mmCIF file of C-alpha atoms in Angstrom:
data_model
loop_
_atom_site.group_PDB
_atom_site.id
_atom_site.type_symbol
_atom_site.label_atom_id
_atom_site.label_comp_id
_atom_site.label_asym_id
_atom_site.label_seq_id
_atom_site.Cartn_x
_atom_site.Cartn_y
_atom_site.Cartn_z
ATOM 1 C CA MET Y 1043 30.583 -37.101 -8.165
ATOM 2 C CA PRO Y 1044 30.940 -33.180 -8.077
ATOM 3 C CA ALA Y 1045 28.691 -31.245 -5.847
ATOM 4 C CA ALA Y 1046 25.722 -29.105 -7.852
ATOM 5 C CA HIS Y 1047 26.228 -25.651 -8.053
ATOM 6 C CA PRO Y 1048 23.121 -23.529 -6.947
ATOM 7 C CA PRO Y 1049 21.476 -21.725 -9.652
ATOM 8 C CA PRO Y 1050 22.424 -18.191 -10.217
ATOM 9 C CA ILE Y 1051 20.597 -15.319 -8.654
ATOM 10 C CA PRO Y 1052 18.883 -13.496 -11.254
ATOM 11 C CA ALA Y 1053 19.768 -10.111 -11.503
ATOM 12 C CA VAL Y 1054 16.175 -8.322 -10.525
ATOM 13 C CA LEU Y 1055 17.016 -10.249 -6.799
ATOM 14 C CA ALA Y 1056 20.852 -9.407 -6.990
ATOM 15 C CA LYS Y 1057 19.855 -5.531 -6.880
ATOM 16 C CA LEU Y 1058 17.636 -6.462 -3.714
ATOM 17 C CA GLY Y 1059 18.337 -6.124 0.241
ATOM 18 C CA PRO Y 1060 20.462 -6.209 2.400
ATOM 19 C CA LEU Y 1061 18.572 -7.554 4.942
ATOM 20 C CA HIS Y 1062 18.731 -5.906 8.186
ATOM 21 C CA GLN Y 1063 20.270 -7.370 11.142
ATOM 22 C CA HIS Y 1064 17.189 -7.837 13.206
ATOM 23 C CA ASP Y 1065 14.818 -8.607 10.184
ATOM 24 C CA THR Y 1066 15.221 -11.969 10.635
ATOM 25 C CA GLY Y 1067 11.953 -13.549 12.142
ATOM 26 C CA ARG Y 1068 10.276 -10.258 12.282
ATOM 27 C CA LEU Y 1069 7.237 -10.828 9.839
ATOM 28 C CA ARG Y 1070 6.708 -14.110 12.466
ATOM 29 C CA ALA Y 1071 6.732 -12.630 15.190
ATOM 30 C CA HIS Y 1072 3.623 -9.813 14.032
ATOM 31 C CA LEU Y 1073 1.920 -12.391 11.819
ATOM 32 C CA GLN Y 1074 0.912 -14.179 15.630
ATOM 33 C CA ARG Y 1075 -0.798 -11.322 16.762
ATOM 34 C CA VAL Y 1076 -3.197 -12.621 14.317
ATOM 35 C CA PRO Y 1077 -6.324 -13.957 16.651
ATOM 36 C CA ASP Y 1078 -6.929 -17.908 15.032
ATOM 37 C CA PRO Y 1079 -10.396 -18.294 14.141
ATOM 38 C CA ARG Y 1080 -10.275 -22.074 14.033
ATOM 39 C CA SER Y 1081 -11.385 -24.714 16.167
ATOM 40 C CA ARG Y 1082 -8.775 -26.349 18.280
ATOM 41 C CA ARG Y 1083 -9.835 -29.263 17.637
ATOM 42 C CA GLY Y 1084 -8.319 -31.316 14.536
ATOM 43 C CA ARG Y 1085 -6.042 -28.128 14.169
ATOM 44 C CA TRP Y 1086 -2.536 -29.567 12.826
ATOM 45 C CA TYR Y 1087 -0.941 -26.337 11.655
ATOM 46 C CA PRO Y 1088 -0.163 -23.443 13.593
ATOM 47 C CA LEU Y 1089 -1.920 -20.113 12.054
ATOM 48 C CA VAL Y 1090 1.210 -18.530 11.408
ATOM 49 C CA ARG Y 1091 2.735 -21.079 9.282
ATOM 50 C CA LEU Y 1092 -0.373 -20.910 7.291
ATOM 51 C CA LEU Y 1093 0.154 -17.326 6.852
ATOM 52 C CA LEU Y 1094 3.838 -17.532 6.343
ATOM 53 C CA ILE Y 1095 3.418 -20.024 3.286
ATOM 54 C CA CYS Y 1096 0.544 -16.890 1.786
ATOM 55 C CA ALA Y 1097 3.025 -14.336 2.679
ATOM 56 C CA CYS Y 1098 5.953 -16.739 0.525
ATOM 57 C CA ALA Y 1099 3.434 -17.661 -2.184
ATOM 58 C CA VAL Y 1100 2.121 -14.061 -2.891
ATOM 59 C CA VAL Y 1101 5.374 -12.624 -2.900
ATOM 60 C CA SER Y 1102 6.256 -15.247 -5.545
ATOM 61 C CA GLY Y 1103 3.506 -13.889 -7.998
ATOM 62 C CA ALA Y 1104 0.451 -15.978 -6.872
ATOM 63 C CA ARG Y 1105 -3.112 -14.651 -7.851
ATOM 64 C CA THR Y 1106 -5.534 -17.224 -6.585
ATOM 65 C CA VAL Y 1107 -5.772 -19.552 -3.285
ATOM 66 C CA THR Y 1108 -5.049 -21.946 -5.833
ATOM 67 C CA GLU Y 1109 -1.850 -20.765 -6.840
ATOM 68 C CA ILE Y 1110 -0.756 -20.539 -3.124
ATOM 69 C CA THR Y 1111 -1.874 -24.079 -2.768
ATOM 70 C CA GLU Y 1112 0.462 -24.906 -6.304
ATOM 71 C CA TRP Y 1113 3.380 -22.784 -4.464
ATOM 72 C CA GLY Y 1114 3.403 -25.083 -1.207
ATOM 73 C CA GLN Y 1115 3.065 -28.154 -3.081
ATOM 74 C CA ARG Y 1116 6.664 -26.927 -5.232
ATOM 75 C CA ALA Y 1117 8.210 -26.208 -1.915
ATOM 76 C CA THR Y 1118 11.109 -28.232 -0.921
ATOM 77 C CA THR Y 1119 11.569 -30.033 2.298
ATOM 78 C CA THR Y 1120 14.077 -27.786 3.710
ATOM 79 C CA VAL Y 1121 11.390 -24.858 2.545
ATOM 80 C CA LEU Y 1122 8.863 -26.095 4.309
ATOM 81 C CA GLU Y 1123 10.914 -26.773 7.669
ATOM 82 C CA GLN Y 1124 12.362 -23.536 7.063
ATOM 83 C CA LEU Y 1125 8.714 -22.218 7.723
ATOM 84 C CA GLY Y 1126 7.645 -24.799 10.564
ATOM 85 C CA ILE Y 1127 5.685 -26.959 8.936
ATOM 86 C CA ARG Y 1128 5.778 -29.785 11.174
ATOM 87 C CA ARG Y 1129 6.054 -33.476 9.785
ATOM 88 C CA HIS Y 1130 3.144 -35.919 9.209
ATOM 89 C CA LEU Y 1131 2.951 -39.550 10.396
ATOM 90 C CA PRO Y 1132 4.959 -41.079 7.609
ATOM 91 C CA GLY Y 1133 7.302 -38.676 8.366
ATOM 92 C CA ARG Y 1134 7.038 -35.943 5.128
ATOM 93 C CA ARG Y 1135 6.279 -32.817 5.620
ATOM 94 C CA ARG Y 1136 3.451 -31.703 3.695
ATOM 95 C CA ALA Y 1137 1.964 -28.719 2.854
ATOM 96 C CA PRO Y 1138 -1.684 -27.256 3.660
ATOM 97 C CA SER Y 1139 -4.505 -28.210 0.973
ATOM 98 C CA HIS Y 1140 -6.306 -25.854 -1.096
ATOM 99 C CA ALA Y 1141 -9.571 -26.132 0.993
ATOM 100 C CA THR Y 1142 -7.716 -25.705 4.307
ATOM 101 C CA LEU Y 1143 -6.255 -22.116 2.748
ATOM 102 C CA THR Y 1144 -9.736 -21.091 1.887
ATOM 103 C CA ARG Y 1145 -11.496 -21.818 4.624
ATOM 104 C CA LEU Y 1146 -8.573 -19.792 6.802
ATOM 105 C CA LEU Y 1147 -9.156 -17.005 4.404
ATOM 106 C CA ALA Y 1148 -12.497 -16.687 4.546
ATOM 107 C CA VAL Y 1149 -12.717 -16.559 8.533
ATOM 108 C CA LEU Y 1150 -9.570 -14.264 9.305
ATOM 109 C CA ASP Y 1151 -9.687 -11.445 11.437
ATOM 110 C CA GLY Y 1152 -9.366 -8.819 8.404
ATOM 111 C CA ASP Y 1153 -8.532 -6.277 11.076
ATOM 112 C CA ALA Y 1154 -6.184 -7.747 13.084
ATOM 113 C CA LEU Y 1155 -4.568 -9.135 9.624
ATOM 114 C CA ASP Y 1156 -4.365 -5.444 8.335
ATOM 115 C CA ALA Y 1157 -3.077 -4.284 11.754
ATOM 116 C CA ALA Y 1158 -0.129 -6.985 11.575
ATOM 117 C CA ILE Y 1159 0.668 -6.070 8.361
ATOM 118 C CA GLY Y 1160 1.095 -2.200 8.762
ATOM 119 C CA THR Y 1161 2.990 -2.488 11.644
ATOM 120 C CA TYR Y 1162 5.075 -4.863 10.196
ATOM 121 C CA LEU Y 1163 5.451 -2.321 7.053
ATOM 122 C CA ALA Y 1164 5.774 0.824 9.030
ATOM 123 C CA GLU Y 1165 8.958 -0.509 11.078
ATOM 124 C CA ARG Y 1166 11.497 2.210 8.902
ATOM 125 C CA ASP Y 1167 14.683 0.931 10.064
ATOM 126 C CA HIS Y 1168 13.690 -2.505 9.054
ATOM 127 C CA ILE Y 1169 14.916 -2.112 5.708
ATOM 128 C CA ASN Y 1170 16.934 0.363 3.675
ATOM 129 C CA ALA Y 1171 18.013 -1.614 0.948
ATOM 130 C CA GLY Y 1172 18.312 -0.132 -2.169
ATOM 131 C CA GLY Y 1173 19.207 3.197 -0.886
ATOM 132 C CA THR Y 1174 15.278 4.085 -0.385
ATOM 133 C CA ARG Y 1175 14.337 6.434 2.394
ATOM 134 C CA PHE Y 1176 11.524 8.181 3.552
ATOM 135 C CA ALA Y 1177 11.258 11.671 3.115
ATOM 136 C CA PRO Y 1178 12.253 13.847 5.881
ATOM 137 C CA ARG Y 1179 8.255 14.658 6.272
ATOM 138 C CA LEU Y 1180 6.182 11.548 5.726
ATOM 139 C CA ALA Y 1181 3.687 12.192 3.120
ATOM 140 C CA ILE Y 1182 0.500 9.613 3.339
ATOM 141 C CA ALA Y 1183 -1.750 9.305 0.590
ATOM 142 C CA VAL Y 1184 -5.821 7.822 1.650
ATOM 143 C CA ASP Y 1185 -7.447 6.268 -0.957
ATOM 144 C CA GLY Y 1186 -9.953 4.203 -1.825
ATOM 145 C CA LYS Y 1187 -10.056 0.716 -4.451
ATOM 146 C CA ALA Y 1188 -12.852 -1.303 -4.809
ATOM 147 C CA LEU Y 1189 -12.644 -5.099 -5.159
ATOM 148 C CA SER Y 1190 -14.472 -5.673 -8.501
ATOM 149 C CA GLY Y 1191 -14.446 -9.193 -8.494
ATOM 150 C CA SER Y 1192 -15.459 -10.195 -5.402
ATOM 151 C CA ALA Y 1193 -19.718 -9.361 -5.862
ATOM 152 C CA HIS Y 1194 -21.681 -12.543 -6.029
ATOM 153 C CA ARG Y 1195 -25.319 -12.639 -6.497
ATOM 154 C CA GLN Y 1196 -27.121 -10.036 -4.351
ATOM 155 C CA GLN Y 1197 -23.751 -9.386 -2.585
ATOM 156 C CA ARG Y 1198 -22.096 -6.057 -3.373
ATOM 157 C CA HIS Y 1199 -18.195 -5.599 -4.257
ATOM 158 C CA ARG Y 1200 -15.708 -4.900 -1.402
ATOM 159 C CA HIS Y 1201 -14.658 -1.714 -1.397
ATOM 160 C CA LEU Y 1202 -11.336 -1.230 1.025
ATOM 161 C CA LEU Y 1203 -9.726 2.307 2.153
ATOM 162 C CA SER Y 1204 -6.010 2.583 2.690
ATOM 163 C CA ALA Y 1205 -3.416 4.649 4.105
ATOM 164 C CA VAL Y 1206 -0.432 4.708 1.649
ATOM 165 C CA THR Y 1207 3.113 6.467 1.728
ATOM 166 C CA HIS Y 1208 4.166 8.513 -1.119
ATOM 167 C CA ALA Y 1209 7.615 6.940 -1.560
ATOM 168 C CA PRO Y 1210 8.133 3.853 -1.076
ATOM 169 C CA VAL Y 1211 4.974 3.229 -1.906
ATOM 170 C CA VAL Y 1212 3.693 1.193 1.198
ATOM 171 C CA THR Y 1213 0.490 0.482 2.745
ATOM 172 C CA LEU Y 1214 0.255 1.432 6.384
ATOM 173 C CA ALA Y 1215 -3.695 0.649 6.873
ATOM 174 C CA GLN Y 1216 -6.434 -0.513 5.390
ATOM 175 C CA ARG Y 1217 -9.926 -1.002 6.318
ATOM 176 C CA GLU Y 1218 -12.905 -2.738 4.780
ATOM 177 C CA VAL Y 1219 -16.005 -0.021 3.990
ATOM 178 C CA GLY Y 1220 -19.656 -0.356 2.618
ATOM 179 C CA ALA Y 1221 -19.283 1.144 -0.643
ATOM 180 C CA LYS Y 1222 -17.765 4.085 -1.472
ATOM 181 C CA THR Y 1223 -20.091 6.368 -0.141
ATOM 182 C CA ASN Y 1224 -18.841 5.842 3.272
ATOM 183 C CA GLU Y 1225 -15.313 5.785 2.869
ATOM 184 C CA THR Y 1226 -15.378 9.504 4.928
ATOM 185 C CA ALA Y 1227 -16.516 7.042 7.999
ATOM 186 C CA ALA Y 1228 -13.672 5.052 7.646
ATOM 187 C CA PHE Y 1229 -11.427 7.578 7.154
ATOM 188 C CA ARG Y 1230 -10.325 8.474 11.258
ATOM 189 C CA PRO Y 1231 -10.572 4.402 12.224
ATOM 190 C CA LEU Y 1232 -8.044 4.176 9.570
ATOM 191 C CA LEU Y 1233 -5.829 6.739 10.794
ATOM 192 C CA GLU Y 1234 -6.004 6.876 14.422
ATOM 193 C CA PRO Y 1235 -3.427 3.619 15.087
ATOM 194 C CA LEU Y 1236 -0.463 5.505 12.959
ATOM 195 C CA ASP Y 1237 1.702 8.189 14.490
ATOM 196 C CA LEU Y 1238 1.035 10.946 11.973
ATOM 197 C CA ALA Y 1239 2.851 13.873 13.813
ATOM 198 C CA GLY Y 1240 4.855 15.918 11.925
ATOM 199 C CA ALA Y 1241 3.285 13.913 8.470
ATOM 200 C CA VAL Y 1242 1.667 15.399 5.039
ATOM 201 C CA VAL Y 1243 -2.055 13.443 4.690
ATOM 202 C CA THR Y 1244 -3.241 14.098 1.163
ATOM 203 C CA PHE Y 1245 -6.519 13.103 0.487
ATOM 204 C CA ASP Y 1246 -9.294 13.860 -2.232
ATOM 205 C CA ALA Y 1247 -12.739 16.095 -2.402
ATOM 206 C CA LEU Y 1248 -14.357 13.304 -0.903
ATOM 207 C CA HIS Y 1249 -12.420 12.966 2.453
ATOM 208 C CA SER Y 1250 -12.091 17.438 2.352
ATOM 209 C CA VAL Y 1251 -14.559 16.764 6.006
ATOM 210 C CA LYS Y 1252 -13.903 20.409 8.233
ATOM 211 C CA ASP Y 1253 -14.297 18.068 11.035
ATOM 212 C CA GLN Y 1254 -12.043 15.557 9.788
ATOM 213 C CA VAL Y 1255 -9.383 18.105 9.089
ATOM 214 C CA ARG Y 1256 -9.625 19.549 12.503
ATOM 215 C CA TRP Y 1257 -9.147 16.294 14.082
ATOM 216 C CA LEU Y 1258 -5.854 15.551 12.203
ATOM 217 C CA VAL Y 1259 -4.260 18.883 12.921
ATOM 218 C CA GLN Y 1260 -5.348 19.457 16.341
ATOM 219 C CA GLU Y 1261 -4.970 15.928 17.587
ATOM 220 C CA LYS Y 1262 -2.589 14.053 15.432
ATOM 221 C CA LYS Y 1263 -0.592 16.498 14.742
ATOM 222 C CA ALA Y 1264 -0.462 16.366 11.483
ATOM 223 C CA HIS Y 1265 -0.627 18.376 8.267
ATOM 224 C CA TYR Y 1266 -2.756 18.155 5.091
ATOM 225 C CA ILE Y 1267 -3.276 18.703 1.773
ATOM 226 C CA ALA Y 1268 -6.981 18.631 0.761
ATOM 227 C CA VAL Y 1269 -8.406 19.154 -2.831
ATOM 228 C CA ILE Y 1270 -11.204 21.429 -2.673
ATOM 229 C CA LYS Y 1271 -14.137 21.153 -5.154
ATOM 230 C CA GLY Y 1272 -17.826 20.913 -4.989
ATOM 231 C CA ASN Y 1273 -18.495 19.186 -1.735
ATOM 232 C CA GLN Y 1274 -17.342 22.545 -0.011
ATOM 233 C CA PRO Y 1275 -18.849 25.002 -2.259
ATOM 234 C CA THR Y 1276 -18.139 28.246 0.318
ATOM 235 C CA ALA Y 1277 -14.379 27.054 0.059
ATOM 236 C CA SER Y 1278 -14.470 26.706 -3.596
ATOM 237 C CA VAL Y 1279 -15.981 29.695 -4.317
ATOM 238 C CA GLN Y 1280 -13.587 31.550 -2.313
ATOM 239 C CA VAL Y 1281 -10.538 29.893 -3.760
ATOM 240 C CA LYS Y 1282 -11.518 30.101 -7.279
ATOM 241 C CA ALA Y 1283 -12.021 33.882 -6.817
ATOM 242 C CA LEU Y 1284 -8.539 34.730 -5.557
ATOM 243 C CA PRO Y 1285 -6.928 37.111 -8.074
ATOM 244 C CA TRP Y 1286 -4.437 34.438 -9.512
ATOM 245 C CA GLU Y 1287 -3.933 35.919 -12.765
ATOM 246 C CA GLN Y 1288 -1.545 38.644 -10.783
ATOM 247 C CA VAL Y 1289 0.626 35.386 -8.885
ATOM 248 C CA PRO Y 1290 3.278 34.167 -10.882
ATOM 249 C CA ILE Y 1291 4.044 30.339 -11.140
ATOM 250 C CA ALA Y 1292 6.565 29.446 -8.020
ATOM 251 C CA HIS Y 1293 7.227 25.933 -10.277
ATOM 252 C CA THR Y 1294 6.782 23.696 -13.086
ATOM 253 C CA VAL Y 1295 7.983 20.153 -14.266
ATOM 254 C CA SER Y 1296 7.273 18.100 -17.351
ATOM 255 C CA GLY Y 1297 7.729 14.489 -18.058
ATOM 256 C CA THR Y 1298 7.305 11.850 -20.646
ATOM 257 C CA GLY Y 1299 5.976 8.384 -20.683
ATOM 258 C CA HIS Y 1300 3.721 5.482 -21.459
ATOM 259 C CA GLY Y 1301 2.717 7.767 -24.767
ATOM 260 C CA ARG Y 1302 2.019 10.650 -23.232
ATOM 261 C CA ARG Y 1303 3.887 14.027 -22.065
ATOM 262 C CA GLU Y 1304 2.958 16.024 -18.942
ATOM 263 C CA SER Y 1305 3.243 19.697 -17.571
ATOM 264 C CA ARG Y 1306 2.287 20.808 -14.429
ATOM 265 C CA SER Y 1307 2.647 24.243 -12.625
ATOM 266 C CA VAL Y 1308 1.928 25.798 -8.971
ATOM 267 C CA LYS Y 1309 1.168 28.258 -7.912
ATOM 268 C CA THR Y 1310 0.693 29.052 -4.339
ATOM 269 C CA MET Y 1311 -1.190 32.036 -2.489
ATOM 270 C CA ALA Y 1312 -0.737 32.844 1.787
ATOM 271 C CA ILE Y 1313 -4.280 33.103 3.230
ATOM 272 C CA ALA Y 1314 -4.595 36.016 5.406
ATOM 273 C CA VAL Y 1315 -5.723 34.186 8.790
ATOM 274 C CA ASN Y 1316 -6.517 37.618 10.665
ATOM 275 C CA LEU Y 1317 -8.124 38.597 8.189
ATOM 276 C CA GLY Y 1318 -11.368 36.162 8.207
ATOM 277 C CA GLY Y 1319 -9.369 33.120 5.748
ATOM 278 C CA ILE Y 1320 -11.254 30.701 4.269
ATOM 279 C CA ALA Y 1321 -14.327 28.100 4.615
ATOM 280 C CA PHE Y 1322 -11.805 25.580 5.600
ATOM 281 C CA PRO Y 1323 -10.177 25.138 8.919
ATOM 282 C CA GLU Y 1324 -6.222 25.141 9.702
ATOM 283 C CA ALA Y 1325 -5.579 26.800 5.866
ATOM 284 C CA ARG Y 1326 -2.407 28.276 5.735
ATOM 285 C CA LEU Y 1327 -1.793 28.362 1.603
ATOM 286 C CA VAL Y 1328 -4.297 27.791 -1.336
ATOM 287 C CA LEU Y 1329 -2.506 26.239 -3.998
ATOM 288 C CA ARG Y 1330 -3.497 26.204 -8.442
ATOM 289 C CA ILE Y 1331 -2.101 23.582 -9.454
ATOM 290 C CA HIS Y 1332 -2.451 23.258 -13.884
ATOM 291 C CA ARG Y 1333 -1.847 20.162 -15.849
ATOM 292 C CA ARG Y 1334 -1.613 19.660 -19.462
ATOM 293 C CA ARG Y 1335 -1.007 16.045 -20.818
ATOM 294 C CA GLN Y 1336 -0.434 15.239 -24.429
ATOM 295 C CA GLU Y 1337 -1.341 11.789 -25.559
ATOM 296 C CA SER Y 1338 0.087 10.383 -29.067
ATOM 297 C CA GLY Y 1339 -2.584 10.659 -31.238
ATOM 298 C CA LYS Y 1340 -5.212 12.499 -29.248
ATOM 299 C CA ARG Y 1341 -6.048 16.262 -28.495
ATOM 300 C CA GLN Y 1342 -3.992 17.812 -25.176
ATOM 301 C CA THR Y 1343 -6.079 17.844 -22.376
ATOM 302 C CA ARG Y 1344 -6.212 20.627 -19.645
ATOM 303 C CA GLU Y 1345 -7.126 20.432 -15.888
ATOM 304 C CA THR Y 1346 -6.789 22.982 -13.182
ATOM 305 C CA VAL Y 1347 -6.940 21.762 -9.250
ATOM 306 C CA TYR Y 1348 -7.582 23.712 -6.346
ATOM 307 C CA ALA Y 1349 -6.207 22.385 -3.133
ATOM 308 C CA VAL Y 1350 -5.807 24.322 0.623
ATOM 309 C CA THR Y 1351 -3.020 22.469 3.239
ATOM 310 C CA SER Y 1352 -1.946 23.516 6.933
ATOM 311 C CA LEU Y 1353 1.846 23.955 5.660
ATOM 312 C CA ASP Y 1354 2.925 27.163 5.409
ATOM 313 C CA THR Y 1355 5.659 28.782 3.322
ATOM 314 C CA HIS Y 1356 8.118 28.201 5.769
ATOM 315 C CA GLN Y 1357 7.515 24.474 5.932
ATOM 316 C CA ALA Y 1358 7.143 23.352 1.943
ATOM 317 C CA SER Y 1359 8.486 24.892 -0.664
ATOM 318 C CA PRO Y 1360 6.032 25.196 -3.886
ATOM 319 C CA ALA Y 1361 8.309 22.330 -5.716
ATOM 320 C CA GLU Y 1362 7.622 20.211 -2.580
ATOM 321 C CA LEU Y 1363 3.496 21.046 -2.505
ATOM 322 C CA GLY Y 1364 3.460 20.000 -6.623
ATOM 323 C CA GLY Y 1365 5.549 17.107 -5.495
ATOM 324 C CA TYR Y 1366 2.901 16.198 -2.656
ATOM 325 C CA VAL Y 1367 0.376 16.217 -4.845
ATOM 326 C CA ARG Y 1368 1.269 14.564 -7.376
ATOM 327 C CA GLY Y 1369 2.405 11.521 -5.217
ATOM 328 C CA HIS Y 1370 -0.910 11.725 -3.987
ATOM 329 C CA TRP Y 1371 -2.273 10.878 -7.839
ATOM 330 C CA GLY Y 1372 0.704 8.352 -8.217
ATOM 331 C CA ILE Y 1373 -1.146 5.940 -5.415
ATOM 332 C CA GLU Y 1374 -3.038 4.531 -8.491
ATOM 333 C CA ASN Y 1375 -0.049 3.732 -10.413
ATOM 334 C CA SER Y 1376 2.416 2.509 -7.792
ATOM 335 C CA SER Y 1377 0.195 0.778 -5.465
ATOM 336 C CA HIS Y 1378 -3.325 0.232 -7.176
ATOM 337 C CA HIS Y 1379 -2.473 -0.827 -10.659
ATOM 338 C CA VAL Y 1380 0.030 -3.065 -9.736
ATOM 339 C CA ARG Y 1381 -2.430 -4.565 -7.547
ATOM 340 C CA ASP Y 1382 -4.536 -5.214 -10.645
ATOM 341 C CA VAL Y 1383 -1.688 -6.079 -13.373
ATOM 342 C CA VAL Y 1384 0.941 -8.159 -11.336
ATOM 343 C CA PHE Y 1385 -2.095 -9.955 -9.090
ATOM 344 C CA ALA Y 1386 -5.091 -9.560 -10.950
ATOM 345 C CA GLU Y 1387 -7.088 -8.348 -8.345
ATOM 346 C CA ASP Y 1388 -9.875 -7.122 -10.047
ATOM 347 C CA ALA Y 1389 -10.226 -10.250 -12.061
ATOM 348 C CA SER Y 1390 -10.325 -12.273 -8.299
ATOM 349 C CA THR Y 1391 -14.048 -13.793 -7.676
ATOM 350 C CA VAL Y 1392 -13.172 -14.631 -4.292
ATOM 351 C CA HIS Y 1393 -15.862 -13.403 -2.334
ATOM 352 C CA THR Y 1394 -16.342 -15.920 0.777
ATOM 353 C CA GLY Y 1395 -16.114 -13.828 4.089
ATOM 354 C CA SER Y 1396 -13.000 -11.976 5.040
ATOM 355 C CA ALA Y 1397 -11.056 -13.991 1.929
ATOM 356 C CA PRO Y 1398 -11.160 -10.661 -0.535
ATOM 357 C CA ARG Y 1399 -9.522 -8.798 2.072
ATOM 358 C CA ALA Y 1400 -7.075 -11.129 3.296
ATOM 359 C CA MET Y 1401 -5.583 -11.482 0.179
ATOM 360 C CA ALA Y 1402 -6.117 -7.731 -0.624
ATOM 361 C CA ALA Y 1403 -3.552 -7.427 2.267
ATOM 362 C CA LEU Y 1404 -1.582 -10.217 1.293
ATOM 363 C CA ARG Y 1405 -0.587 -8.499 -1.732
ATOM 364 C CA ASN Y 1406 -0.296 -5.176 0.076
ATOM 365 C CA LEU Y 1407 2.543 -7.088 1.710
ATOM 366 C CA ALA Y 1408 3.885 -8.419 -0.908
ATOM 367 C CA ILE Y 1409 4.377 -5.190 -2.861
ATOM 368 C CA GLY Y 1410 5.112 -2.980 0.645
ATOM 369 C CA ARG Y 1411 8.039 -5.651 1.127
ATOM 370 C CA LEU Y 1412 9.771 -5.692 -2.157
ATOM 371 C CA ARG Y 1413 9.451 -1.533 -2.067
ATOM 372 C CA LEU Y 1414 11.275 -1.206 0.900
ATOM 373 C CA LEU Y 1415 13.797 -3.741 -0.396
ATOM 374 C CA GLY Y 1416 14.744 -1.885 -3.605
ATOM 375 C CA ALA Y 1417 12.560 -3.449 -6.000
ATOM 376 C CA ASP Y 1418 11.261 -1.259 -9.147
ATOM 377 C CA ASN Y 1419 9.210 -3.523 -11.404
ATOM 378 C CA ILE Y 1420 7.352 -5.453 -8.955
ATOM 379 C CA ALA Y 1421 5.995 -8.113 -12.224
ATOM 380 C CA LYS Y 1422 9.969 -8.932 -13.059
ATOM 381 C CA THR Y 1423 10.771 -8.865 -9.841
ATOM 382 C CA THR Y 1424 7.433 -11.921 -8.332
ATOM 383 C CA ARG Y 1425 8.742 -13.616 -11.790
ATOM 384 C CA ALA Y 1426 11.925 -14.322 -10.593
ATOM 385 C CA ILE Y 1427 11.135 -15.569 -7.238
ATOM 386 C CA ARG Y 1428 8.446 -17.846 -8.439
ATOM 387 C CA ASP Y 1429 11.010 -20.393 -9.805
ATOM 388 C CA GLU Y 1430 12.796 -20.738 -7.279
ATOM 389 C CA PRO Y 1431 11.104 -20.884 -3.752
ATOM 390 C CA GLU Y 1432 13.655 -20.536 -1.219
ATOM 391 C CA HIS Y 1433 13.953 -17.009 -3.007
ATOM 392 C CA ALA Y 1434 10.554 -15.918 -1.213
ATOM 393 C CA VAL Y 1435 12.049 -17.032 2.162
ATOM 394 C CA TRP Y 1436 15.092 -15.201 2.231
ATOM 395 C CA ILE Y 1437 12.505 -12.197 1.342
ATOM 396 C CA TRP Y 1438 10.737 -12.277 4.071
ATOM 397 C CA GLY Y 1439 13.757 -13.057 6.227
ATOM 398 C CA ILE Y 1440 12.716 -16.319 7.361
ATOM 399 C CA THR Y 1441 16.530 -17.567 5.949
ATOM 400 C CA ASP Y 1442 19.907 -15.388 5.786
ATOM 401 C CA SER Y 1443 21.096 -18.226 3.371
ATOM 402 C CA PRO Y 1444 24.349 -17.179 2.185
ATOM 403 C CA LEU Y 1445 23.446 -18.203 -1.291
ATOM 404 C CA LEU Y 1446 20.899 -16.040 -1.744
ATOM 405 C CA PRO Y 1447 21.259 -11.643 -2.426
ATOM 406 C CA GLY Y 1448 22.215 -9.417 -0.165
ATOM 407 C CA THR Y 1449 23.783 -12.066 2.584
#
């Protein structure tokens, strides 16, 4: 009887890879830094093996703990062996139960898990598959997201603050905050562990706080682009009062997509520090971004946004400055929207312990890994991986099987 041929590799997966030569086992090494919160008594599955199963299931599109459990049950004996699942007494390898995974995710150390995942994704040389590279000057957006479905009885929904690279979109750090108004208190602890020297940090008006901006520039040696609104009243009045009508447009860009047409124009003005500057620390340039949006069947909308930056005219062109601002707004579509649409994060009712944050961290891990591998459509890619558990094992560098893409 002729040997069975392996199933054809879906086109969406064939474009991914190749793996970096040092990538095999790298995720496992990082996950080993997460402390095991369980009692030693009765512990059958090592923590890193359970986390690898979760990572494989989520990159296959699993949205809930139930779907993670089902992925493990579908996995072949070979896949379970590659993941390090040892044999039970009857001699069979058995995936963990729903109860095992639920209890684990509820008691995990969220800070440690996010730190391990962020460090793994931050290693810039560990994958560069689809020709995607970090920009010469790394750009990082700080933005928050509510986990709407995590509210339960008298318990409010969870809120997470993240540091996400502009391109490719990769979450480097994440912290849980009590509510949206507490995001500013988590800003410095979020960015403290990151190497920000020479990077550009973008954030909205909520985080345009003078002490935090000074800390970024003076201690972290980073640059910033800060949106200026009413929470900085003096600076807001100053930047709006500048003679913008006398300043020519330095950069324009337009595009169409998703049933709408958008155009953006950028004006820049240097700040005369020797004449007193403006009431915002380390500011070197002021930006005026004017946006026009025309959706099909609707009236045109216009919006003008003002921002300040520590970059000067020699360090960034108007086109680059406009790209940084647009890149910050793009995080909503490239990260938060994907988590909600592909992984149904807002619909998730997980609320016990650290489980909501742990699931969000696993989604960040899957999205970041696929982006770094060159995936441009996360939904299609996860569907292609879902049908063959062996593909998920390859994605994480657990195996370098020649039957899989990119090897």
